Amino acid sequence: MYRVYFLSKGEKTMIGNSIVTPLQALWSRFQVSVVEKRSDLHTFWLHQDNLPDFVRESPVAMRYLDLLGPLCWDQLPERNLVRNWGQPTIANAAFLAACLIKQEEGRDSMGDLLLYLKEHPALIWLLGFPLSHSSQPPFGFDPSASLPTERHMARLLRQTPNSAIQYLLASSVQLLFQEFAKQGIPIDPCISLDTKHILAWVKENNPKAYIENRFNKTQQPKGDPDCKLGCKRKHNKRPAPIAPPGTPTTNPVPADTFHVGEFYWGYGSGIVVVKVQDKGELVLAEMTQSFDHSDLSYFFPLMAKTEQILGFKPRCGTFDAAFDAWYVYEYFHREQDPQAFAAVPFSEKGGYKTKGRKFDPQGLPLCTAGLSMPLLFTFTDRTSCLIEHERGKYGCPLFFPQPTGQACPVHHQHATKKKMGCTAMMPTSIGARLRYTLDRDSQLYKNLYRQRTAVERINSQACHLGIERPHLRNGHAIANLNTLIYTLINLHMFQRLRQPPLSPK
């Protein structure tokens, strides 16, 4: 009976002889690198005297220790590091710190990151990668053998839970709040929320590539199974120039009925930002979804994260016209604080103008003639809005609750016995009234709305760090990358706060 053994490369044995089980060959095949127990980045940042000489003498290593060290790496959620394959595992702290360096250096791929780490071996020791010891000076370990493969790094980005990276983002926020309290810097009670489009790395987003049915949402791109088709903005088609003689002019299409949109396959990133006077902006919360979700779908999840981080509900908020919804106004409304409100431009949904509806002191809508319209009935609406809410129908006071026989003061066309006067349908929430009654011409509104530029500046920094066109083909990896980018933006602000003030000349 023949016995087959799987041996490592270079070993020889006789086939057909059951001499000795080649355990030594298997052990040499899966030999474990010696892992030196080292402290985390935060501990090294607090006690830099414990660093070896070759790390302290590396400007690159000390620069990244100053940038990344303030985070609480010792409390980072860790994955299972015990494996039975005989190979050392990469801790979350080492991997995520390396990814932050990748974004800071503008490296497009994991291969570029590994090349950068090999060029700076002190970073390999500082970040906590398992070392493959070597007798060759000057470091005592082999930089190439101490790093995982490019494929393994890409796999880690896809498989690392986003909750672990969200912990780093929350740690950066708490770090900034502690520094604000230390320096006596007040924090503005107003938050800003906006979304950023992210283009998937697929040929459907390449305008130079010929693709039939490029924007067919049922035709999923092969390059990214998670991306979805969405519209960034939609506008009317500009009128064509004056037609030359001989051009047919029959059967024209009105420009206001012909809409042109900017469609992409990709994702969206929503962020909540707070502006600090004369210091910059910081990211409180973020989340990533596929591009087929509306902007309003980010509101409640991001507000829940914001309340969790702050410990209280934000007092004011500023948004663009995409967030013009009654529940946004209701969220910020406070009876005892009239200056707590949501600064949102009116979007003229349903054909109503900014002051298209007026209300009496009891909150009832006024008809065209200025009469209070009584509430006829209420019902639960589950279709016309993202959230389930109570909706009411209001009728003409000349016909409800009983016909008065009086003529309409403005002779409205619906003021007949057949049509029973004009009606109005709207949510019964106070947010529906605030949407119309908010004074958008007041100086208070204008001052608050100016703070929305804070989120635009954060988006600009995120674009510089490569958020708009990531070279990734997986939704989970892109969500993790976005959280890392916003964490890095907060760390940059923390560095600016710790810089000494410039002395006057």
PDB file of C-alpha atoms in Angstrom, residues 315-415:
ATOM      1  CA  ARG A 315     -29.829  72.513  18.884  1.00  0.00           C
ATOM      2  CA  CYS A 316     -29.709  73.772  15.277  1.00  0.00           C
ATOM      3  CA  GLY A 317     -29.031  72.288  11.872  1.00  0.00           C
ATOM      4  CA  THR A 318     -28.404  73.532   8.359  1.00  0.00           C
ATOM      5  CA  PHE A 319     -29.017  71.537   5.183  1.00  0.00           C
ATOM      6  CA  ASP A 320     -29.450  72.004   1.456  1.00  0.00           C
ATOM      7  CA  ALA A 321     -32.810  71.891  -0.332  1.00  0.00           C
ATOM      8  CA  ALA A 322     -32.719  68.070  -0.628  1.00  0.00           C
ATOM      9  CA  PHE A 323     -33.565  67.897   3.107  1.00  0.00           C
ATOM     10  CA  ASP A 324     -36.680  70.058   2.841  1.00  0.00           C
ATOM     11  CA  ALA A 325     -38.991  67.647   4.676  1.00  0.00           C
ATOM     12  CA  TRP A 326     -41.419  68.224   7.546  1.00  0.00           C
ATOM     13  CA  TYR A 327     -39.683  65.761   9.911  1.00  0.00           C
ATOM     14  CA  VAL A 328     -36.391  67.662   9.590  1.00  0.00           C
ATOM     15  CA  TYR A 329     -38.069  70.819  10.898  1.00  0.00           C
ATOM     16  CA  GLU A 330     -39.897  68.852  13.596  1.00  0.00           C
ATOM     17  CA  TYR A 331     -36.646  67.282  14.852  1.00  0.00           C
ATOM     18  CA  PHE A 332     -35.074  70.644  15.717  1.00  0.00           C
ATOM     19  CA  HIS A 333     -38.237  72.396  16.951  1.00  0.00           C
ATOM     20  CA  ARG A 334     -38.364  73.382  20.629  1.00  0.00           C
ATOM     21  CA  GLU A 335     -41.288  75.242  22.158  1.00  0.00           C
ATOM     22  CA  GLN A 336     -39.141  76.994  24.790  1.00  0.00           C
ATOM     23  CA  ASP A 337     -36.318  77.901  22.362  1.00  0.00           C
ATOM     24  CA  PRO A 338     -37.515  79.803  19.269  1.00  0.00           C
ATOM     25  CA  GLN A 339     -33.919  80.139  17.995  1.00  0.00           C
ATOM     26  CA  ALA A 340     -33.567  76.353  17.696  1.00  0.00           C
ATOM     27  CA  PHE A 341     -34.615  75.441  14.160  1.00  0.00           C
ATOM     28  CA  ALA A 342     -33.453  73.834  10.909  1.00  0.00           C
ATOM     29  CA  ALA A 343     -32.193  76.224   8.223  1.00  0.00           C
ATOM     30  CA  VAL A 344     -33.305  74.576   4.975  1.00  0.00           C
ATOM     31  CA  PRO A 345     -34.131  76.290   1.649  1.00  0.00           C
ATOM     32  CA  PHE A 346     -37.644  75.796   0.345  1.00  0.00           C
ATOM     33  CA  SER A 347     -37.714  73.323  -2.541  1.00  0.00           C
ATOM     34  CA  GLU A 348     -41.198  74.188  -3.901  1.00  0.00           C
ATOM     35  CA  LYS A 349     -42.366  70.576  -3.865  1.00  0.00           C
ATOM     36  CA  GLY A 350     -45.886  70.010  -5.176  1.00  0.00           C
ATOM     37  CA  GLY A 351     -45.925  73.356  -6.943  1.00  0.00           C
ATOM     38  CA  TYR A 352     -46.202  75.397  -3.735  1.00  0.00           C
ATOM     39  CA  LYS A 353     -44.180  78.571  -3.347  1.00  0.00           C
ATOM     40  CA  THR A 354     -42.239  79.630  -0.257  1.00  0.00           C
ATOM     41  CA  LYS A 355     -45.259  81.299   1.333  1.00  0.00           C
ATOM     42  CA  GLY A 356     -47.879  79.333  -0.571  1.00  0.00           C
ATOM     43  CA  ARG A 357     -49.625  78.256   2.603  1.00  0.00           C
ATOM     44  CA  LYS A 358     -50.555  80.342   5.606  1.00  0.00           C
ATOM     45  CA  PHE A 359     -51.954  79.293   8.963  1.00  0.00           C
ATOM     46  CA  ASP A 360     -54.134  80.755  11.687  1.00  0.00           C
ATOM     47  CA  PRO A 361     -53.009  80.960  15.359  1.00  0.00           C
ATOM     48  CA  GLN A 362     -54.486  77.488  16.012  1.00  0.00           C
ATOM     49  CA  GLY A 363     -52.368  75.941  13.251  1.00  0.00           C
ATOM     50  CA  LEU A 364     -55.172  75.430  10.712  1.00  0.00           C
ATOM     51  CA  PRO A 365     -54.271  76.194   7.069  1.00  0.00           C
ATOM     52  CA  LEU A 366     -55.882  79.205   5.403  1.00  0.00           C
ATOM     53  CA  CYS A 367     -57.588  78.921   2.069  1.00  0.00           C
ATOM     54  CA  THR A 368     -57.112  81.332  -0.835  1.00  0.00           C
ATOM     55  CA  ALA A 369     -59.744  83.612   0.670  1.00  0.00           C
ATOM     56  CA  GLY A 370     -57.922  83.675   4.038  1.00  0.00           C
ATOM     57  CA  LEU A 371     -60.473  81.487   5.865  1.00  0.00           C
ATOM     58  CA  SER A 372     -59.430  78.824   8.367  1.00  0.00           C
ATOM     59  CA  MET A 373     -59.958  75.333   6.936  1.00  0.00           C
ATOM     60  CA  PRO A 374     -61.322  72.812   9.498  1.00  0.00           C
ATOM     61  CA  LEU A 375     -59.803  69.344   9.835  1.00  0.00           C
ATOM     62  CA  LEU A 376     -62.098  66.781   8.194  1.00  0.00           C
ATOM     63  CA  PHE A 377     -60.289  63.554   9.097  1.00  0.00           C
ATOM     64  CA  THR A 378     -56.844  62.054   9.682  1.00  0.00           C
ATOM     65  CA  PHE A 379     -55.235  58.853   8.460  1.00  0.00           C
ATOM     66  CA  THR A 380     -51.890  57.060   8.664  1.00  0.00           C
ATOM     67  CA  ASP A 381     -49.743  57.616   5.595  1.00  0.00           C
ATOM     68  CA  ARG A 382     -47.291  54.801   4.825  1.00  0.00           C
ATOM     69  CA  THR A 383     -46.512  55.531   1.170  1.00  0.00           C
ATOM     70  CA  SER A 384     -45.788  59.192   0.453  1.00  0.00           C
ATOM     71  CA  CYS A 385     -42.883  59.558   2.906  1.00  0.00           C
ATOM     72  CA  LEU A 386     -39.883  57.652   4.216  1.00  0.00           C
ATOM     73  CA  ILE A 387     -41.473  57.353   7.652  1.00  0.00           C
ATOM     74  CA  GLU A 388     -44.999  56.476   8.722  1.00  0.00           C
ATOM     75  CA  HIS A 389     -46.884  59.584   9.867  1.00  0.00           C
ATOM     76  CA  GLU A 390     -50.303  61.041  10.493  1.00  0.00           C
ATOM     77  CA  ARG A 391     -51.791  63.039   7.650  1.00  0.00           C
ATOM     78  CA  GLY A 392     -54.916  65.202   7.662  1.00  0.00           C
ATOM     79  CA  LYS A 393     -57.377  66.514   5.117  1.00  0.00           C
ATOM     80  CA  TYR A 394     -58.718  70.048   5.563  1.00  0.00           C
ATOM     81  CA  GLY A 395     -61.839  71.367   3.864  1.00  0.00           C
ATOM     82  CA  CYS A 396     -63.543  74.628   2.925  1.00  0.00           C
ATOM     83  CA  PRO A 397     -65.199  76.340   5.937  1.00  0.00           C
ATOM     84  CA  LEU A 398     -68.113  77.398   3.696  1.00  0.00           C
ATOM     85  CA  PHE A 399     -69.158  73.740   3.293  1.00  0.00           C
ATOM     86  CA  PHE A 400     -67.738  71.979   6.370  1.00  0.00           C
ATOM     87  CA  PRO A 401     -68.820  70.969   8.914  1.00  0.00           C
ATOM     88  CA  GLN A 402     -72.120  72.365   7.597  1.00  0.00           C
ATOM     89  CA  PRO A 403     -72.825  74.429   4.448  1.00  0.00           C
ATOM     90  CA  THR A 404     -73.226  78.086   5.373  1.00  0.00           C
ATOM     91  CA  GLY A 405     -74.770  79.240   2.103  1.00  0.00           C
ATOM     92  CA  GLN A 406     -72.296  82.121   1.889  1.00  0.00           C
ATOM     93  CA  ALA A 407     -70.463  82.909  -1.335  1.00  0.00           C
ATOM     94  CA  CYS A 408     -66.678  82.600  -1.562  1.00  0.00           C
ATOM     95  CA  PRO A 409     -65.054  86.029  -1.065  1.00  0.00           C
ATOM     96  CA  VAL A 410     -62.633  85.418  -3.939  1.00  0.00           C
ATOM     97  CA  HIS A 411     -65.083  83.410  -6.094  1.00  0.00           C
ATOM     98  CA  HIS A 412     -62.862  80.332  -6.188  1.00  0.00           C
ATOM     99  CA  GLN A 413     -63.654  77.926  -9.034  1.00  0.00           C
ATOM    100  CA  HIS A 414     -64.140  75.042  -6.572  1.00  0.00           C
ATOM    101  CA  ALA A 415     -66.648  76.954  -4.414  1.00  0.00           C
TER     102      ALA A 415
END
